Amino acid sequence: MKIKKLLIPFMLFITTLTSSQNVFAGEEIGTVVNDAFAYATGWFVNFIFAPMPGTTFPWIVTWLVIGAVVFTLYFKFIQFRAMKHALDLVKGDYSNPKDAGEVSHFQALTTALSGTVGLGNIAGVAVAIGIGGPGATFWMILAGLFGMASKFTECTLGVKYRNKNADGSVSGGPMHYISKGFAEKGLPGGKVLAGLFAVFCVLSSFGAGNMFQVNQAHAQISNITGSYPGWITGVVFAVIIFAVIVGGIKSIANVSEKVVPFMAVLYVAAALVILGVHADKIGWAFSQILQGAFTGLGVTGGVVGALIQGFKRAAFSNEAGVGSAPIAHSAVKTSEPVTEGFVSLLEPFIDTVVICTMTALVIIISGQLLLDANTGLYLIGENGSILTADGSSGVALTSVAFGQTISWFPYLLALAVVLFAFSTMLSWSYYGLKAWTYLFGESKKTEMSYKILYCLLVVVGAAASLGAVIDFSDAAMFAMAIINITGLYCLMPIVKKELNSYMSRLRSGEIKKFTEQDDAGMAQPIKEQLS
């Protein structure tokens, strides 16, 4: 009944908004907003994505990659040592129902994954390969493996410094661990950095996590059904999303734990079918990836071009170090912060190593990338990208690659794109909400004001092409990484202390698996050593 009561005024607001012909039938307002944003924020976008001197490599990607390498070395390759234990945690082997929090390890993982598994896995991989060749895949995988350590670090801190509210809900993320952690260590500027992070997070949730996603979903639906007004897609998405997010993280997690595994299995299964049909080409595809990673195979920029594209797309895809994931993971039910660090390191592996690699193999095997019969090198167009059989690129290239084997697979891909966009919007609504309440206070009215605004922007995003707004939002998301990784460098000794304590107690048997209950209702301890 509560949801129905809330939906009525929301629908009236949406109906009033969409009745304006000037907003959605024409694009005058969209153009004005877009031009104003381009004028006012162009300098900021250019700064965030500026290349390193003498290269075409964005400095912000360098910042993320260096951070990932530092955390990998500092925690002694924790992403490989803790993989098995992370899977045990996701299965619930160590879950104590009495621990504080709102969602399980599995739900926290799927909620965070829903924010990263998306168009980057489909369109982004195609862009990387189109410019950097198959070798970009190798560097994408490597960046994903290093990024696992970044996720471990930030999500451990997210749980350690989260706020536990009186109603049982929790709030966490970089804004909390930077402000509290800096104060704890006597470092200056914690509250200022935390506030800036929250502002950037809210802006990112409106653009990259919302308007861009629904805009792309509408484009995919229109390709199948034919052209129709974008606001219709926007209203449908807005109503469904509002009905989910009004219930908070528990509602989002309940949906995410069903949608994310379904869409991931759907997409990977489709890729496996194609790889199975072309099993004889898999070895050749991997040889193209390895050869291209170290020779460039004649693509523009050679090895450096492949490396740049691989690292860039991995950073854009898995968001390791950006600071978004700790917000979702902070809601987990646990009394051990490091356990959620273990669980979170699975995200870049699933997102980048598994799903992105599947996409890359399908594209390479499809034969869409044109090779010179005499030299064996890829044919390069005037824009520096590899020529494709039908001139497609981005998500269109991925769609054509899937359709090469089974004609109706592009429809399956379109469904995957829509699901990816929907799940991303759900998780980013939560990220933005927690940043919003950090800035304006924890209250039902504050939360509802954000949720209504978020859903109104869903309609705007589907109906208008606001390129400059999205560019600014993307820049804001990576600005989050500047603040977040700075905080991680200062606080990583605290994470190491948590890690050493946990591993010591795990080896001794003090940390117990919660398996079958005995007659007294007590969990039976099982010793396990983390190598």
Short mmCIF file of N, CA, C and O in Angstrom, two decimals, residues 194-269:
data_model
loop_
_atom_site.label_atom_id
_atom_site.label_comp_id
_atom_site.label_asym_id
_atom_site.label_seq_id
_atom_site.Cartn_x
_atom_site.Cartn_y
_atom_site.Cartn_z
N ALA A 194 35.91 14.31 1.69
CA ALA A 194 34.70 13.49 1.74
C ALA A 194 33.52 14.21 1.11
O ALA A 194 32.73 13.61 0.37
N GLY A 195 33.39 15.51 1.40
CA GLY A 195 32.31 16.29 0.81
C GLY A 195 32.43 16.39 -0.71
O GLY A 195 31.44 16.27 -1.43
N LEU A 196 33.66 16.61 -1.20
CA LEU A 196 33.89 16.67 -2.65
C LEU A 196 33.54 15.33 -3.30
O LEU A 196 32.92 15.29 -4.37
N PHE A 197 33.95 14.24 -2.65
CA PHE A 197 33.63 12.92 -3.20
C PHE A 197 32.12 12.75 -3.32
O PHE A 197 31.62 12.25 -4.34
N ALA A 198 31.39 13.14 -2.28
CA ALA A 198 29.93 12.99 -2.28
C ALA A 198 29.29 13.80 -3.41
O ALA A 198 28.37 13.33 -4.08
N VAL A 199 29.78 15.02 -3.63
CA VAL A 199 29.25 15.85 -4.72
C VAL A 199 29.48 15.17 -6.07
O VAL A 199 28.57 15.08 -6.90
N PHE A 200 30.70 14.70 -6.30
CA PHE A 200 31.02 14.03 -7.56
C PHE A 200 30.19 12.76 -7.74
O PHE A 200 29.76 12.42 -8.84
N CYS A 201 29.94 12.06 -6.64
CA CYS A 201 29.17 10.82 -6.70
C CYS A 201 27.72 11.08 -7.09
O CYS A 201 27.14 10.36 -7.91
N VAL A 202 27.12 12.12 -6.52
CA VAL A 202 25.74 12.50 -6.87
C VAL A 202 25.65 12.84 -8.35
O VAL A 202 24.74 12.38 -9.07
N LEU A 203 26.59 13.66 -8.84
CA LEU A 203 26.59 14.05 -10.25
C LEU A 203 26.76 12.84 -11.16
O LEU A 203 26.11 12.74 -12.20
N SER A 204 27.62 11.91 -10.77
CA SER A 204 27.83 10.70 -11.57
C SER A 204 26.58 9.83 -11.60
O SER A 204 26.26 9.23 -12.64
N SER A 205 25.89 9.77 -10.47
CA SER A 205 24.68 8.94 -10.43
C SER A 205 23.61 9.47 -11.36
O SER A 205 22.86 8.71 -11.98
N PHE A 206 23.53 10.79 -11.51
CA PHE A 206 22.53 11.38 -12.40
C PHE A 206 22.88 11.17 -13.87
O PHE A 206 21.99 10.96 -14.69
N GLY A 207 24.14 11.25 -14.22
CA GLY A 207 24.55 11.17 -15.62
C GLY A 207 24.95 9.78 -16.06
O GLY A 207 24.17 9.05 -16.68
N ALA A 208 26.18 9.36 -15.72
CA ALA A 208 26.72 8.08 -16.17
C ALA A 208 25.90 6.90 -15.66
O ALA A 208 25.73 5.89 -16.36
N GLY A 209 25.39 7.00 -14.42
CA GLY A 209 24.65 5.89 -13.84
C GLY A 209 23.16 5.90 -14.14
O GLY A 209 22.45 4.95 -13.79
N ASN A 210 22.68 6.95 -14.81
CA ASN A 210 21.24 7.08 -15.03
C ASN A 210 20.91 7.46 -16.47
O ASN A 210 20.50 6.63 -17.27
N MET A 211 21.12 8.74 -16.82
CA MET A 211 20.68 9.24 -18.12
C MET A 211 21.36 8.53 -19.29
O MET A 211 20.73 8.20 -20.28
N PHE A 212 22.67 8.29 -19.16
CA PHE A 212 23.37 7.58 -20.24
C PHE A 212 22.84 6.17 -20.41
O PHE A 212 22.64 5.68 -21.53
N GLN A 213 22.59 5.49 -19.30
CA GLN A 213 22.13 4.10 -19.34
C GLN A 213 20.77 3.97 -20.02
O GLN A 213 20.56 3.14 -20.90
N VAL A 214 19.82 4.81 -19.61
CA VAL A 214 18.48 4.71 -20.18
C VAL A 214 18.47 5.17 -21.63
O VAL A 214 17.71 4.66 -22.47
N ASN A 215 19.35 6.12 -21.97
CA ASN A 215 19.45 6.58 -23.34
C ASN A 215 19.90 5.45 -24.26
O ASN A 215 19.35 5.26 -25.35
N GLN A 216 20.89 4.69 -23.81
CA GLN A 216 21.39 3.57 -24.60
C GLN A 216 20.38 2.42 -24.66
O GLN A 216 20.25 1.74 -25.67
N ALA A 217 19.67 2.21 -23.55
CA ALA A 217 18.64 1.17 -23.54
C ALA A 217 17.53 1.52 -24.54
O ALA A 217 17.05 0.64 -25.28
N HIS A 218 17.14 2.79 -24.58
CA HIS A 218 16.12 3.21 -25.54
C HIS A 218 16.60 3.01 -26.98
O HIS A 218 15.83 2.56 -27.84
N ALA A 219 17.87 3.30 -27.22
CA ALA A 219 18.43 3.12 -28.56
C ALA A 219 18.37 1.65 -28.99
O ALA A 219 18.02 1.34 -30.14
N GLN A 220 18.66 0.74 -28.06
CA GLN A 220 18.61 -0.68 -28.38
C GLN A 220 17.18 -1.15 -28.65
O GLN A 220 16.92 -1.91 -29.58
N ILE A 221 16.26 -0.70 -27.82
CA ILE A 221 14.85 -1.09 -28.00
C ILE A 221 14.33 -0.55 -29.33
O ILE A 221 13.62 -1.24 -30.06
N SER A 222 14.68 0.70 -29.65
CA SER A 222 14.22 1.32 -30.90
C SER A 222 14.75 0.58 -32.14
O SER A 222 14.08 0.52 -33.16
N ASN A 223 15.96 0.05 -32.02
CA ASN A 223 16.53 -0.70 -33.15
C ASN A 223 15.70 -1.93 -33.50
O ASN A 223 15.68 -2.37 -34.64
N ILE A 224 15.02 -2.47 -32.51
CA ILE A 224 14.20 -3.68 -32.74
C ILE A 224 12.76 -3.33 -33.07
O ILE A 224 12.16 -3.89 -33.99
N THR A 225 12.20 -2.38 -32.32
CA THR A 225 10.76 -2.09 -32.47
C THR A 225 10.48 -1.00 -33.50
O THR A 225 9.35 -0.84 -33.94
N GLY A 226 11.52 -0.24 -33.86
CA GLY A 226 11.29 0.92 -34.72
C GLY A 226 11.27 2.18 -33.88
O GLY A 226 11.10 2.13 -32.65
N SER A 227 11.41 3.32 -34.51
CA SER A 227 11.53 4.58 -33.78
C SER A 227 10.22 4.97 -33.08
O SER A 227 9.13 4.80 -33.62
N TYR A 228 10.35 5.50 -31.88
CA TYR A 228 9.22 6.03 -31.11
C TYR A 228 9.78 7.00 -30.07
O TYR A 228 10.98 6.99 -29.78
N PRO A 229 8.95 7.86 -29.49
CA PRO A 229 9.44 8.89 -28.54
C PRO A 229 10.18 8.28 -27.35
O PRO A 229 9.69 7.32 -26.72
N GLY A 230 11.34 8.85 -27.04
CA GLY A 230 12.15 8.32 -25.96
C GLY A 230 11.50 8.44 -24.59
O GLY A 230 11.77 7.62 -23.71
N TRP A 231 10.63 9.45 -24.42
CA TRP A 231 10.04 9.62 -23.09
C TRP A 231 9.17 8.44 -22.68
O TRP A 231 8.98 8.19 -21.49
N ILE A 232 8.68 7.68 -23.66
CA ILE A 232 7.87 6.50 -23.33
C ILE A 232 8.74 5.46 -22.62
O ILE A 232 8.36 4.92 -21.56
N THR A 233 9.92 5.21 -23.19
CA THR A 233 10.87 4.31 -22.53
C THR A 233 11.24 4.86 -21.16
O THR A 233 11.31 4.11 -20.17
N GLY A 234 11.44 6.18 -21.11
CA GLY A 234 11.83 6.80 -19.85
C GLY A 234 10.80 6.63 -18.75
O GLY A 234 11.14 6.32 -17.61
N VAL A 235 9.53 6.81 -19.10
CA VAL A 235 8.46 6.67 -18.11
C VAL A 235 8.37 5.23 -17.60
O VAL A 235 8.24 4.99 -16.39
N VAL A 236 8.45 4.27 -18.53
CA VAL A 236 8.38 2.85 -18.13
C VAL A 236 9.53 2.51 -17.18
O VAL A 236 9.34 1.92 -16.11
N PHE A 237 10.74 2.91 -17.56
CA PHE A 237 11.91 2.66 -16.71
C PHE A 237 11.76 3.37 -15.37
O PHE A 237 12.07 2.79 -14.31
N ALA A 238 11.31 4.62 -15.41
CA ALA A 238 11.21 5.41 -14.17
C ALA A 238 10.25 4.79 -13.17
O ALA A 238 10.54 4.72 -11.98
N VAL A 239 9.11 4.33 -13.66
CA VAL A 239 8.11 3.72 -12.77
C VAL A 239 8.66 2.44 -12.15
O VAL A 239 8.54 2.22 -10.93
N ILE A 240 9.29 1.59 -12.97
CA ILE A 240 9.83 0.33 -12.45
C ILE A 240 10.95 0.60 -11.45
O ILE A 240 11.00 0.00 -10.37
N ILE A 241 11.83 1.51 -11.81
CA ILE A 241 12.98 1.81 -10.93
C ILE A 241 12.51 2.43 -9.62
O ILE A 241 12.98 2.08 -8.54
N PHE A 242 11.54 3.34 -9.70
CA PHE A 242 11.00 3.96 -8.48
C PHE A 242 10.39 2.91 -7.56
O PHE A 242 10.59 2.94 -6.34
N ALA A 243 9.67 1.96 -8.15
CA ALA A 243 9.04 0.91 -7.35
C ALA A 243 10.07 0.05 -6.63
O ALA A 243 9.81 -0.47 -5.54
N VAL A 244 11.27 -0.07 -7.23
CA VAL A 244 12.33 -0.87 -6.61
C VAL A 244 13.09 -0.06 -5.57
O VAL A 244 13.24 -0.48 -4.42
N ILE A 245 13.55 1.14 -5.94
CA ILE A 245 14.44 1.89 -5.05
C ILE A 245 13.73 2.51 -3.86
O ILE A 245 14.37 2.85 -2.87
N VAL A 246 12.40 2.61 -3.93
CA VAL A 246 11.67 3.17 -2.79
C VAL A 246 11.80 2.27 -1.57
O VAL A 246 11.67 2.70 -0.43
N GLY A 247 12.12 0.99 -1.81
CA GLY A 247 12.29 0.04 -0.71
C GLY A 247 13.69 0.01 -0.14
O GLY A 247 13.97 -0.78 0.77
N GLY A 248 14.60 0.84 -0.68
CA GLY A 248 15.96 0.91 -0.13
C GLY A 248 16.86 -0.21 -0.62
O GLY A 248 16.55 -0.93 -1.56
N ILE A 249 18.00 -0.37 0.05
CA ILE A 249 19.03 -1.32 -0.39
C ILE A 249 18.53 -2.75 -0.36
O ILE A 249 18.92 -3.58 -1.18
N LYS A 250 17.66 -3.10 0.59
CA LYS A 250 17.16 -4.47 0.64
C LYS A 250 16.36 -4.80 -0.61
O LYS A 250 16.48 -5.88 -1.18
N SER A 251 15.54 -3.85 -1.05
CA SER A 251 14.75 -4.04 -2.27
C SER A 251 15.66 -4.11 -3.49
O SER A 251 15.49 -4.97 -4.36
N ILE A 252 16.64 -3.21 -3.55
CA ILE A 252 17.59 -3.21 -4.67
C ILE A 252 18.37 -4.51 -4.70
O ILE A 252 18.56 -5.12 -5.76
N ALA A 253 18.82 -4.96 -3.53
CA ALA A 253 19.60 -6.20 -3.45
C ALA A 253 18.76 -7.41 -3.85
O ALA A 253 19.25 -8.32 -4.52
N ASN A 254 17.49 -7.42 -3.45
CA ASN A 254 16.61 -8.54 -3.80
C ASN A 254 16.42 -8.65 -5.31
O ASN A 254 16.36 -9.75 -5.87
N VAL A 255 16.33 -7.50 -5.98
CA VAL A 255 16.21 -7.50 -7.44
C VAL A 255 17.55 -7.84 -8.08
O VAL A 255 17.62 -8.65 -9.01
N SER A 256 18.62 -7.25 -7.58
CA SER A 256 19.95 -7.44 -8.16
C SER A 256 20.40 -8.90 -8.09
O SER A 256 21.01 -9.41 -9.03
N GLU A 257 20.09 -9.57 -6.97
CA GLU A 257 20.55 -10.95 -6.83
C GLU A 257 19.85 -11.90 -7.81
O GLU A 257 20.31 -13.01 -8.04
N LYS A 258 18.76 -11.42 -8.41
CA LYS A 258 18.07 -12.21 -9.42
C LYS A 258 18.46 -11.77 -10.83
O LYS A 258 18.73 -12.58 -11.71
N VAL A 259 18.50 -10.44 -11.04
CA VAL A 259 18.77 -9.92 -12.38
C VAL A 259 20.22 -10.12 -12.80
O VAL A 259 20.50 -10.55 -13.92
N VAL A 260 21.17 -9.82 -11.89
CA VAL A 260 22.59 -9.88 -12.26
C VAL A 260 23.03 -11.29 -12.65
O VAL A 260 23.62 -11.48 -13.72
N PRO A 261 22.76 -12.31 -11.82
CA PRO A 261 23.15 -13.66 -12.25
C PRO A 261 22.45 -14.06 -13.55
O PRO A 261 23.06 -14.70 -14.42
N PHE A 262 21.17 -13.69 -13.70
CA PHE A 262 20.44 -14.06 -14.91
C PHE A 262 21.06 -13.44 -16.15
O PHE A 262 21.32 -14.12 -17.14
N MET A 263 21.35 -12.13 -16.09
CA MET A 263 21.87 -11.47 -17.28
C MET A 263 23.31 -11.91 -17.55
O MET A 263 23.71 -12.03 -18.72
N ALA A 264 24.09 -12.16 -16.50
CA ALA A 264 25.46 -12.61 -16.70
C ALA A 264 25.49 -14.00 -17.33
O ALA A 264 26.24 -14.25 -18.28
N VAL A 265 24.65 -14.90 -16.79
CA VAL A 265 24.57 -16.26 -17.35
C VAL A 265 24.04 -16.22 -18.78
O VAL A 265 24.54 -16.92 -19.65
N LEU A 266 23.04 -15.38 -19.02
CA LEU A 266 22.46 -15.24 -20.36
C LEU A 266 23.53 -14.80 -21.36
O LEU A 266 23.67 -15.39 -22.44
N TYR A 267 24.30 -13.78 -20.99
CA TYR A 267 25.30 -13.24 -21.90
C TYR A 267 26.46 -14.22 -22.11
O TYR A 267 26.88 -14.47 -23.24
N VAL A 268 26.97 -14.78 -21.00
CA VAL A 268 28.08 -15.73 -21.10
C VAL A 268 27.65 -16.99 -21.85
O VAL A 268 28.42 -17.54 -22.65
N ALA A 269 26.41 -17.45 -21.60
CA ALA A 269 25.92 -18.65 -22.30
C ALA A 269 25.85 -18.41 -23.80
O ALA A 269 26.23 -19.28 -24.60
#
